[in-house]
Coordinates of C-alpha atoms and ligand atoms in Angstrom, one line a residue:
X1 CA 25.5 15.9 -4.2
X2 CA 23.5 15.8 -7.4
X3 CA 27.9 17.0 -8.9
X4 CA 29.3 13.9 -7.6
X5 CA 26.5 12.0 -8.7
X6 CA 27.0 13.1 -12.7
X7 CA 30.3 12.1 -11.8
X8 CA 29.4 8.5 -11.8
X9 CA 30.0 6.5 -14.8
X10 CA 27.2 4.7 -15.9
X11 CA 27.8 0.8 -16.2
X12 CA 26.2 -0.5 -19.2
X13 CA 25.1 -4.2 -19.0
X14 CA 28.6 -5.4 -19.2
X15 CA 28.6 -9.9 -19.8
X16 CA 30.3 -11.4 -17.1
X17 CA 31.1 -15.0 -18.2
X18 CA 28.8 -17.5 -15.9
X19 CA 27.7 -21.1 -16.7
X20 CA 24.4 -22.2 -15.9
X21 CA 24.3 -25.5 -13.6
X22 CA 22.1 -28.2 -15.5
X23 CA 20.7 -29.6 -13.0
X24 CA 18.1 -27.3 -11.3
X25 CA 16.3 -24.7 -13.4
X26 CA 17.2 -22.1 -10.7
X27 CA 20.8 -21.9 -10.5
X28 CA 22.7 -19.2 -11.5
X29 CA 26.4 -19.6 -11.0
X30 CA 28.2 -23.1 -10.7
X31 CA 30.8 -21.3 -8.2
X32 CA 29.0 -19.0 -5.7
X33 CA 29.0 -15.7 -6.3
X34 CA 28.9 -13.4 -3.5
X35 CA 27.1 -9.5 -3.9
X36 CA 27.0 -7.1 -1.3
X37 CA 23.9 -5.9 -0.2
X38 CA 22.4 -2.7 1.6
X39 CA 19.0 -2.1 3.6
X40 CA 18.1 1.4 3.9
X41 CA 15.5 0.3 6.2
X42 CA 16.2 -0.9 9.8
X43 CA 12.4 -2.6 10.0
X44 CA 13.4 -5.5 8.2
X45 CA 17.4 -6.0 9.0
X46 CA 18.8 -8.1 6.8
X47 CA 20.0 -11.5 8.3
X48 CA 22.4 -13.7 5.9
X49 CA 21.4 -16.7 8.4
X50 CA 17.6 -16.5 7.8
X51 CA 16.4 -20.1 6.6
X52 CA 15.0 -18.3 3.0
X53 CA 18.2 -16.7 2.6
X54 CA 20.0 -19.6 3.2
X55 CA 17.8 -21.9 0.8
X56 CA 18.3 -19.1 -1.8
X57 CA 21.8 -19.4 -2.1
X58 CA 21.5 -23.3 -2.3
X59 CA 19.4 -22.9 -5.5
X60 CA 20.8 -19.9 -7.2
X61 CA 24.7 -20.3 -6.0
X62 CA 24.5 -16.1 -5.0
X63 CA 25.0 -15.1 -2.0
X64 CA 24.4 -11.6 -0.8
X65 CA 26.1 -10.6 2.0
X66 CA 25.5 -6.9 4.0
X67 CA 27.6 -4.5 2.8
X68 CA 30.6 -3.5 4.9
X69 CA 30.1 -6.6 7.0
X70 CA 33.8 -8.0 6.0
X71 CA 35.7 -4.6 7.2
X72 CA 36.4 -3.9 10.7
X73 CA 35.1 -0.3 10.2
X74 CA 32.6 0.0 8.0
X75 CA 29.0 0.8 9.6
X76 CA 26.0 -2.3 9.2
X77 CA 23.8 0.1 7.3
X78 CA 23.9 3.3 6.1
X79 CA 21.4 6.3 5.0
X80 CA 20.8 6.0 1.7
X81 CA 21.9 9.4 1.1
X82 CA 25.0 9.0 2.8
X83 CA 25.7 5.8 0.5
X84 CA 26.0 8.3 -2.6
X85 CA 27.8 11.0 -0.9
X86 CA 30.8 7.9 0.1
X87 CA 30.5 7.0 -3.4
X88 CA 30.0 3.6 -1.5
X89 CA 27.4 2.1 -3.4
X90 CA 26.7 -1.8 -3.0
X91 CA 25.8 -4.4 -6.0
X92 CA 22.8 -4.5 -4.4
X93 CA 20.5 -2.1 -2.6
X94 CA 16.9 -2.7 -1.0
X95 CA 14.8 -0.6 0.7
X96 CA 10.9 0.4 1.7
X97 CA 10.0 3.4 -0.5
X98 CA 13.5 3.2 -2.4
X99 CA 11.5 4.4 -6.1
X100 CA 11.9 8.2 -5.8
X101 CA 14.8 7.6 -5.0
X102 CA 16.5 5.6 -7.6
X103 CA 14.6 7.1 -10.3
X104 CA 16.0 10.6 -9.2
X105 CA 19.4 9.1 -8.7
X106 CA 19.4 6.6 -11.4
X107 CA 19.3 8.7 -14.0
X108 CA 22.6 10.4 -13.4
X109 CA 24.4 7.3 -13.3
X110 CA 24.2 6.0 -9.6
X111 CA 21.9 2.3 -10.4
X112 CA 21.8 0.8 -13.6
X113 CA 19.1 1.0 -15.8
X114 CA 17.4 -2.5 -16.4
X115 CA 15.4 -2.7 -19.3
X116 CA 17.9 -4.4 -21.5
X117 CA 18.6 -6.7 -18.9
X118 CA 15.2 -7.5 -18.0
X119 CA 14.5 -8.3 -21.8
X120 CA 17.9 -10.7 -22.2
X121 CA 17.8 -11.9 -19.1
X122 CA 14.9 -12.5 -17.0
X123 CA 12.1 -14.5 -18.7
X124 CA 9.8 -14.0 -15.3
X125 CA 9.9 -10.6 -14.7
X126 CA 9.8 -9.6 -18.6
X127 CA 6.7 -12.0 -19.1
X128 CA 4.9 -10.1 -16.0
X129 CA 5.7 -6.5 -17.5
X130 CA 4.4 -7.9 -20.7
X131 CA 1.1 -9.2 -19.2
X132 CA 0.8 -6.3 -17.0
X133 CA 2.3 -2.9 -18.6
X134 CA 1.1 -0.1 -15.8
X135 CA 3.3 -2.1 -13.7
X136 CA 6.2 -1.2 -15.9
X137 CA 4.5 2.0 -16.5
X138 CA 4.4 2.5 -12.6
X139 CA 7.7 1.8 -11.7
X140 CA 9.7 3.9 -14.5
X141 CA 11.6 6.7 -13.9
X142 CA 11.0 9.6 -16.3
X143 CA 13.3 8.9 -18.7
X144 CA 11.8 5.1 -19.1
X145 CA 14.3 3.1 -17.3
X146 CA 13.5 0.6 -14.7
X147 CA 15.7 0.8 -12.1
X148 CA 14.0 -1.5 -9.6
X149 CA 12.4 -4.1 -8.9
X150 CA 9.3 -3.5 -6.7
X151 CA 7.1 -5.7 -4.4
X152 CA 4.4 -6.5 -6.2
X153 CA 1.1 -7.1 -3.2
X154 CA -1.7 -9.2 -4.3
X155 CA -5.7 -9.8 -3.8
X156 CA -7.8 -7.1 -3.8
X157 CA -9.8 -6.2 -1.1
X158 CA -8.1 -4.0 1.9
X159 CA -10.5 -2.4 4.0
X160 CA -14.3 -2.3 3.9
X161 CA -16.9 -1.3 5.7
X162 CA -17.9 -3.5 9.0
X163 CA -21.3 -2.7 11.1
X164 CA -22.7 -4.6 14.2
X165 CA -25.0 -7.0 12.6
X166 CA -26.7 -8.0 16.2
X167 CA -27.1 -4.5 16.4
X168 CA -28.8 -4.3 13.5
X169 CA -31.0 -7.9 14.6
X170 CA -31.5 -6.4 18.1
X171 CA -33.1 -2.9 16.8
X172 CA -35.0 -5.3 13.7
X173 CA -32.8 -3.1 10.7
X174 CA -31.5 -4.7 8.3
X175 CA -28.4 -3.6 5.8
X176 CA -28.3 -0.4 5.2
X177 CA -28.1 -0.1 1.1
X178 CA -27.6 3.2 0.3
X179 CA -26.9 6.4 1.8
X180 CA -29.9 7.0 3.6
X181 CA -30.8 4.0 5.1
X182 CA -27.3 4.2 6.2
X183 CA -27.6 7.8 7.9
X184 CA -30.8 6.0 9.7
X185 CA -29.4 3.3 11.2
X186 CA -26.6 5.5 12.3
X187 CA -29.3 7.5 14.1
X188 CA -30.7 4.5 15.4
X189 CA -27.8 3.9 16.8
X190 CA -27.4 6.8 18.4
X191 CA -31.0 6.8 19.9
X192 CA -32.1 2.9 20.2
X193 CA -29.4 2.1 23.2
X194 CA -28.5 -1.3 21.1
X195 CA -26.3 -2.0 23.7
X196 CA -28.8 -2.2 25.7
X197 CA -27.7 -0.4 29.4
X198 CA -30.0 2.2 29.2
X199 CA -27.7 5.0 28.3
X200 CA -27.2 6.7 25.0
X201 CA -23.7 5.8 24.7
X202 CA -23.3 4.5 21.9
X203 CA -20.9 5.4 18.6
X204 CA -22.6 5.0 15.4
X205 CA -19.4 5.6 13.0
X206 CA -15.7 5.6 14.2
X207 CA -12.6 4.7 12.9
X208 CA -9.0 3.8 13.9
X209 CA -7.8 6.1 11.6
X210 CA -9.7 8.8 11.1
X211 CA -8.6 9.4 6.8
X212 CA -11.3 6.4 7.3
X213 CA -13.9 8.3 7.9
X214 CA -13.0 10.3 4.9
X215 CA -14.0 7.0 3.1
X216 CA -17.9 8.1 3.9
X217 CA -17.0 11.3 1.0
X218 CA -17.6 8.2 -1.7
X219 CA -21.5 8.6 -0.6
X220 CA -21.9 11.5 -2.0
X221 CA -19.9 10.7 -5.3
X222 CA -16.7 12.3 -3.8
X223 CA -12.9 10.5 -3.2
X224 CA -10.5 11.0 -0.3
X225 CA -7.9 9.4 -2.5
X226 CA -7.0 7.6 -5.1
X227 CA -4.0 5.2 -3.9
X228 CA -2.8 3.6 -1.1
X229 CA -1.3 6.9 0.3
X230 CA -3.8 9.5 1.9
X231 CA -5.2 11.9 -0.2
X232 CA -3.1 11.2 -2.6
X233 CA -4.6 12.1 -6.4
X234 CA -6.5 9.9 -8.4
X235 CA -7.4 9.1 -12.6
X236 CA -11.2 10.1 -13.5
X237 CA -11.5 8.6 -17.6
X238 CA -7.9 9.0 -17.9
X239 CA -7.2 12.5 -16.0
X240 CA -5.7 12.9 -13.1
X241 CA -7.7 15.0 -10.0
X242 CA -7.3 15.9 -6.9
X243 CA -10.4 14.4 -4.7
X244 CA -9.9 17.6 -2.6
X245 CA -11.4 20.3 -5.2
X246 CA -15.0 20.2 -7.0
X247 CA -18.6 20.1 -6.1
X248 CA -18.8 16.4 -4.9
X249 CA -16.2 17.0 -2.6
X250 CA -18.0 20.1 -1.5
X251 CA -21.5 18.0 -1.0
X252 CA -19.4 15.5 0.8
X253 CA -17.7 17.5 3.1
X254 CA -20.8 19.4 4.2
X255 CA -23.0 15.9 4.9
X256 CA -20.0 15.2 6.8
X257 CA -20.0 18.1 9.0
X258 CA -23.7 17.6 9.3
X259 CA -23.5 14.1 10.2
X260 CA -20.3 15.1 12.9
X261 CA -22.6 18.0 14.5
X262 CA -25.4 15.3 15.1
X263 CA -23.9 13.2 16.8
X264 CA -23.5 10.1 13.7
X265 CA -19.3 10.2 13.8
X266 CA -17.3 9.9 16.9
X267 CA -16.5 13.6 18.0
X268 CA -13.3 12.3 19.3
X269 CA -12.7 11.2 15.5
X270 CA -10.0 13.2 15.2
X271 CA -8.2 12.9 18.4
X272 CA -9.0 9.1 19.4
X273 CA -6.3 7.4 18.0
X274 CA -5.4 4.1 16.7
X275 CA -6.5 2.2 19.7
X276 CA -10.3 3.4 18.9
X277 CA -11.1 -0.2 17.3
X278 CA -9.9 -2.0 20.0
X279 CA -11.5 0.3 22.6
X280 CA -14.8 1.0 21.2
X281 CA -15.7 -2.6 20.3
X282 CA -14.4 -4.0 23.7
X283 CA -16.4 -1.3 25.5
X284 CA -19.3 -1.9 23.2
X285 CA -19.9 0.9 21.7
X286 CA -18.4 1.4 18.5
X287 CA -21.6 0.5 15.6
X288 CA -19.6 1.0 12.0
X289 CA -16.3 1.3 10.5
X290 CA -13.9 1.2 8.0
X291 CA -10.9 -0.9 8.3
X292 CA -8.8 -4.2 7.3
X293 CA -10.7 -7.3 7.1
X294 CA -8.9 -9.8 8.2
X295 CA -7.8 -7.6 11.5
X296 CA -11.2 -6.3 12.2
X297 CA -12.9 -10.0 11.6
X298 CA -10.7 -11.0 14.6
X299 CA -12.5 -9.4 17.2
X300 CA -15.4 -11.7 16.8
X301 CA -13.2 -14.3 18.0
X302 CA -11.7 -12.4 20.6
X303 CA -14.9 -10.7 22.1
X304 CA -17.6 -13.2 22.1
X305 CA -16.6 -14.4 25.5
X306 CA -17.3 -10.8 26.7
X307 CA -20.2 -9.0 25.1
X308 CA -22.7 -12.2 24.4
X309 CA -23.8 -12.2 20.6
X310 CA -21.3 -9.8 19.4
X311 CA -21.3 -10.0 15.3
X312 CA -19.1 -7.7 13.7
X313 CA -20.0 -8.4 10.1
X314 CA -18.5 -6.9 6.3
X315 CA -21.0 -4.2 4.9
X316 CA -20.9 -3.8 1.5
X317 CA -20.5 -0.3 0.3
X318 CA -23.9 1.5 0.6
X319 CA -24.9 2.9 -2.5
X320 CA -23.9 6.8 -3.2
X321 CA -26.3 9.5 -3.6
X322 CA -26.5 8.5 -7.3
X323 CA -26.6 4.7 -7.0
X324 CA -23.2 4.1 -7.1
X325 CA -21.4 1.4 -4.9
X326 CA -17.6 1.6 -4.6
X327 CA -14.8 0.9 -2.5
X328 CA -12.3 3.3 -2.8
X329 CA -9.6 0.9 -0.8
X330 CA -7.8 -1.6 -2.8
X331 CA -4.9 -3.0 -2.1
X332 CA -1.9 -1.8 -3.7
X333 CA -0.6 -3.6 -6.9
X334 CA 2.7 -2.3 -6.7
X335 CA 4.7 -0.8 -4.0
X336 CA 7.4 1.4 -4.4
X337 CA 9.9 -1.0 -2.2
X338 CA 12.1 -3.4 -3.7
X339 CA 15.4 -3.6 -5.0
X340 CA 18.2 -1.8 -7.4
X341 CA 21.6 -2.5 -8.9
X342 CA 23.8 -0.6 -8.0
X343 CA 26.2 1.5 -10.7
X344 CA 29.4 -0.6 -9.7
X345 CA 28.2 -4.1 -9.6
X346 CA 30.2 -5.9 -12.1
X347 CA 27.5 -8.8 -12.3
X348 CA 24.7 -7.6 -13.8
X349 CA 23.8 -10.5 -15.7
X350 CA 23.7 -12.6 -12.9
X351 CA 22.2 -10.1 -10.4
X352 CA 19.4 -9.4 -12.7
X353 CA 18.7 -13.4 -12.8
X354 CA 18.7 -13.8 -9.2
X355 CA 16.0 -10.7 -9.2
X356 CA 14.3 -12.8 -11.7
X357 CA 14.3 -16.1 -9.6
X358 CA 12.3 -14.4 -7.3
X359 CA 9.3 -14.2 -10.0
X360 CA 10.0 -17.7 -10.7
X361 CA 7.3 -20.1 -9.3
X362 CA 10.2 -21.6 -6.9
X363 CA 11.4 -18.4 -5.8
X364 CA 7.6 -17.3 -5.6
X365 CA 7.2 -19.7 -3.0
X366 CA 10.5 -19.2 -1.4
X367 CA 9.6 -15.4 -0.7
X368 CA 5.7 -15.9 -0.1
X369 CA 5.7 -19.3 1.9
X370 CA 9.2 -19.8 3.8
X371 CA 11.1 -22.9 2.8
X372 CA 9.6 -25.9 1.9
X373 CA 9.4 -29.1 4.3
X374 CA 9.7 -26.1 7.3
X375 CA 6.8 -23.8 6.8
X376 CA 5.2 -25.7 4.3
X377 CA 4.3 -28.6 2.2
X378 CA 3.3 -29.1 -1.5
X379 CA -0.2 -30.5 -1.9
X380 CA -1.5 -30.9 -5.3
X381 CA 0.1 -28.6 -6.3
X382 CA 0.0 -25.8 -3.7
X383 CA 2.4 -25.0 -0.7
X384 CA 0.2 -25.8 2.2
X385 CA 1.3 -24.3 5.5
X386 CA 2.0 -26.7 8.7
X387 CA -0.4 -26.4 11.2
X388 CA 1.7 -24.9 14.0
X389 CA 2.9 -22.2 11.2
X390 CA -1.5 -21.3 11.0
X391 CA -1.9 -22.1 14.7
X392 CA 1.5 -21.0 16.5
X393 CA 1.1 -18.4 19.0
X394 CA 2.6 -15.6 17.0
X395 CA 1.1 -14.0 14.1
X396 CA 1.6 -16.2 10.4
X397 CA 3.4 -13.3 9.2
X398 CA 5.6 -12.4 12.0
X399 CA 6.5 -16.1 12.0
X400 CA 7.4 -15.7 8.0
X401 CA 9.1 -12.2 8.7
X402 CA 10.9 -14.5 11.1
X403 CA 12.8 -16.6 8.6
X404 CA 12.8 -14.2 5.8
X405 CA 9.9 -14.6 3.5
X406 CA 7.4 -11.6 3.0
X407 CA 10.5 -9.1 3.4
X408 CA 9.6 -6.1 0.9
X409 CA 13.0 -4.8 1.2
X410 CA 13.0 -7.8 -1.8
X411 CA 11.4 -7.3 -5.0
X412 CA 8.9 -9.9 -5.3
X413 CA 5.4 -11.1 -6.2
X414 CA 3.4 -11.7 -3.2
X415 CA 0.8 -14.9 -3.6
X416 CA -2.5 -13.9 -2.0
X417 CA -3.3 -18.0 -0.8
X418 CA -0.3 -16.7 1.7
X419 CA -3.2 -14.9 3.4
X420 CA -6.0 -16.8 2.8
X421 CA -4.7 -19.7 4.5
X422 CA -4.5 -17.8 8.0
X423 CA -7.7 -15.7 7.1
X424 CA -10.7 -16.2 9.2
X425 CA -14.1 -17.3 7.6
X426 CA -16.0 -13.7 8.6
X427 CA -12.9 -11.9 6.6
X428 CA -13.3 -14.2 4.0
X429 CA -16.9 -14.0 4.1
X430 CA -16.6 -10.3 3.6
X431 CA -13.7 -10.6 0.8
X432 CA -16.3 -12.6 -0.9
X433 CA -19.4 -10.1 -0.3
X434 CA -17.1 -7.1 -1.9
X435 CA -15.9 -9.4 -4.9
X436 CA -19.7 -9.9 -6.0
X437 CA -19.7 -6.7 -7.5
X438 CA -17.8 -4.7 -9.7
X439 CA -16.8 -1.8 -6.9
X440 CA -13.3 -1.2 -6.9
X441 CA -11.5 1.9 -8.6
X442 CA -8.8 2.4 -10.6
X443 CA -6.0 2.9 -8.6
X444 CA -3.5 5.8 -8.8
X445 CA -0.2 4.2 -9.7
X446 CA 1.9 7.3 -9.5
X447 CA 4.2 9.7 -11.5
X448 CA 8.0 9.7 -11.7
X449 CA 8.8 13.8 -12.2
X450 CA 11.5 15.4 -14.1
X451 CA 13.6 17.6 -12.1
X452 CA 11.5 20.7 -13.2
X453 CA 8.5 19.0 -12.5
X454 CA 9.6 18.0 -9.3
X455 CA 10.6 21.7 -8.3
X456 CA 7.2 22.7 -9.6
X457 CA 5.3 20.0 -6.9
X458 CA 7.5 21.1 -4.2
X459 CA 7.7 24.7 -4.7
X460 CA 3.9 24.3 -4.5
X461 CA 2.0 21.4 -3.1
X462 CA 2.8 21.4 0.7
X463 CA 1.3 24.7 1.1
X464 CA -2.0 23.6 -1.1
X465 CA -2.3 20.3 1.1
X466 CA -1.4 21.8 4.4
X467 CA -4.5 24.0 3.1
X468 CA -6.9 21.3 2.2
X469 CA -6.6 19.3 5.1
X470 CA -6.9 22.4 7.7
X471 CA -9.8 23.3 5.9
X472 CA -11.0 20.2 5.9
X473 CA -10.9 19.7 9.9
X474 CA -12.3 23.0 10.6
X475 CA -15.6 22.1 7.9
X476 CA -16.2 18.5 9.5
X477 CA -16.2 19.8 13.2
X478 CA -18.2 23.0 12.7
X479 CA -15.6 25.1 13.3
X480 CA -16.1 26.7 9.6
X481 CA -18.7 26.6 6.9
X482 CA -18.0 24.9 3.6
X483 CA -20.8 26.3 1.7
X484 CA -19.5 30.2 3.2
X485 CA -15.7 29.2 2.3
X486 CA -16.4 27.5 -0.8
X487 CA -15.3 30.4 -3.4
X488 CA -12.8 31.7 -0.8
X489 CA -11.0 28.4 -0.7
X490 CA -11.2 27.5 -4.2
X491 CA -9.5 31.0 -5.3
X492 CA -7.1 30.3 -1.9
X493 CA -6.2 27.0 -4.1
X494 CA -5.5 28.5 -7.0
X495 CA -3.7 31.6 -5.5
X496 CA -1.2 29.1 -4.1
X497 CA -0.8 27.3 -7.6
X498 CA -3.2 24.0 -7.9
X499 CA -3.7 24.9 -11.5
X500 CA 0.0 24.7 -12.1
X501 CA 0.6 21.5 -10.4
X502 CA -2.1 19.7 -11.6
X503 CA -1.4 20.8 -15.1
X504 CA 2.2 19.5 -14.6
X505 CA 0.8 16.4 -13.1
X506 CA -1.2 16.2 -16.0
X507 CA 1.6 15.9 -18.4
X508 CA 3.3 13.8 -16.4
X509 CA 0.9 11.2 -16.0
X510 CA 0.5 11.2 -19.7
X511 CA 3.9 10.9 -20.8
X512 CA 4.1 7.8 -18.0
X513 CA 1.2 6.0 -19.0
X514 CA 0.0 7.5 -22.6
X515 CA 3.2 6.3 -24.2
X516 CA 3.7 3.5 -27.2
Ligands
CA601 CA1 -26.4 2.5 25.2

């Protein structure tokens, strides 16, 4: 494929002639323009009739329309793969995860490259790269072309730590601080019968997930990642790591098993599934976790009918064995979904402005809050959802996924009062609690490889990971000694070539976000 695709003749940003509309700052074209448009995702199916779609085209005068909709024969949507080997590429292409993808196709001449456009062309966007350059440093291919334009998430906070606060009242604990109050009022937990039927039933930590639990490694100075993606690397003063390797990791994981063999971690941890929240707080059982806040606030609302003084409250982030308080999840600041131009779309100029009026403070709105006088109103200022949007009887957001805002198969720049409209006061109680302190990360915005850089990592890294994480399972449930392994596994790692890949990670990282 990667023949046909050198094939392609790179369109530079060619001028097509447009005139802009005086009369509202957001058109585009006087005449509409119509651009075809391609999902590579089937979760958010693109719907030309959706109300933000619809209110789009009234301000800009572009109208996408879904590729191959106008012929008889040709399919809805398409693999993105498939879309190259046709050589039928759309103006417009938008997809979840589409950045490996058009930075390793981009470069050979299959999307165009938008930095000149960006700089002529879209005021919004170029200001927010400005102001923020490891976006732009994130979303890069290797050769230093954009060639999309991401979702960009905001707040902060994702998941924290919650713990039964009546729990706590009941046994007359308070917080647990640090590391080892917080290993005693898991045992007291375990022993104390806090839920009070006279069996020692209880569950001091589980989680939904159970990468969750891997959270707990921060205790003991260790990561379990350093992104939004499991076990993913992360930047120590400016180098990259793997949290998976090193002497905190190896402290970590044997607390861990410790803490598993006794009783402190749900044994089923690994097996329980994602229904563990909802089961082991119904059944009242479950004593901490680590999970969303706004989800996880929720079940104080929906179980204080059932289990009489149920307070499942935000726990800051004990400290670590050396005093430190983090939390390792933050939400993403950039995603790698979005959108691209494709190599034959002949309006650049004006596709590159309509990405830009997404960044605009109308399109903002447009994307974040649904369409104005529908969803929402403005109020000094603000859009202000309608009170059947915050109290209808389906989710906010599948209400706004409903007419076509919050769709990341867009690039745009979510607006975090979205959230924090629909938020309940214990989430926001607990967003509050982890935003008195200085405990969040740096987060690990990713590489784009070269092609030999590329073939390194995957000549190499599923075999290391496949390692770690076996390893890693057979230490937390007994079934294997870290402190007996240690030196095997570390000479297992480098046998299979971490050395190489981190040293080519290394230099990738640097060349991404070292430069200018
Ligand atoms: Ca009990």
């Amino acid at each position: 494929m990667k023949n046909i695709l050198r094939t392609f003749v790179s369109i530079a940003a060619l001028g097509t002639p447009f005139s802009l509309c005086a009369e509202t700052s957001s058109r585009i074209v006087e005449t509409p323009l119509e651009l075809t448009f391609l999902t590579g995702n089937s979760n958010y199916e693109f719907d030309e009739t959706w109300p933000v779609e619809q209110a789009a085209r009234e301000m800009t005068g572009i109208h996408l329309v879904l590729f191959g909709a106008n012929s008889d024969d040709a399919p809805k949507s398409k693999s993105l793969k498939n879309m190259l080997e046709d050589d039928t590429v759309p103006d417009i292409v938008g997809a979840r995860n589409l950045k490996p993808f058009v930075n390793e196709y981009g470069p050979v001449g299959a999307f165009m490259g938008m930095n000149e456009l960006i700089e002529k062309h879209a005021p919004n966007l170029n200001a927010l790269l400005k102001e923020r350059p490891e976006i732009r440093s994130a979303i890069q291919a290797a050769n230093g072309e954009i060639y999309y334009i991401p979702y960009l998430p905001d707040g902060k906070f994702g998941r924290g730590y919650f713990i039964r606060q009546d729990w706590l009242d009941g046994l007359g604990l308070k917080a647990p601080e640090n590391v080892a109050e917080l290993k005693q009022v898991l045992i007291a937990f375990r022993d104390r019968d806090p839920n009070g039927n006279g069996e020692q039933d209880e569950i001091p930590f589980f989680a939904r997930n159970w990468q969750e639990m891997l959270r707990l490694l921060t205790l003991w100075d260790g990561r379990s990642t350093g992104s939004d993606n499991r076990h993913d690397f992360y930047v120590e003063n400016g180098v990259l790591k793997h949290p998976y390797s090193g002497e905190n990791y190896k402290e970590g994981i044997r607390n861990l098993s410790e803490w598993y063999a006794e009783g402190l971690i749900d044994p089923e941890i690994f097996s329980r599934g994602s229904k563990a929240r909802d089961q082991l707080l119904s059944e009242n059982l479950g004593g901490v976790t680590h999970d969303w806040f706004p989800s996880t606030s929720l079940y104080n609302t929906s179980l204080k009918d059932k289990i009489p003084g149920f307070k499942f409250s935000a726990l800051l982030p004990p400290e670590s064995v050396s005093g430190r308080r983090v939390a390792e999840h933050r939400r993403a600041q950039v995603k790698p979904d979005g959108w691209a131009i494709g190599y034959k779309n002949e309006h650049p100029i004006e596709t590159i402005k309509y990405f830009d009026f997404w960044f605009s403070e109308e399109g903002r709105r447009l994307s974040n809050f649904g369409v104005e006088g529908q969803q929402y109103e403005v109020v000094d200022g603000q859009a202000v959802f309608h009170d059947d949007v915050i109290h209808g009887s389906e989710a906010v957001n599948a209400q706004l996924w409903a007419v076509g805002a919050q769709i990341p198969v867009r690039g745009y720049y979510q607006d975090y009062q979205y959230e924090l409209q629909w938020s309940n006061d214990i989430a926001l109680e607990g967003v509050n609690l982890y935003d008195q302190g200085d405990y969040l990360l740096d987060e690990y915005l990713g590489v784009a490889l070269n092609e030999i850089e590329q073939s390194i990592f995957d000549r190499y890294w599923p075999r290391i990971q496949s390692h770690m994480l076996s390893k890693q399972k057979a230490w937390i449930t007994g079934k294997s000694d870290v402190e007996k392994d240690w030196l095997e596994y570390v000479e297992t790692l480098e046998i299979y070539g971490f050395s190489k890949v981190m040293n080519m990670m290394n230099s990738a990282y640097k060349r991404q976000y070292e430069q200018g």
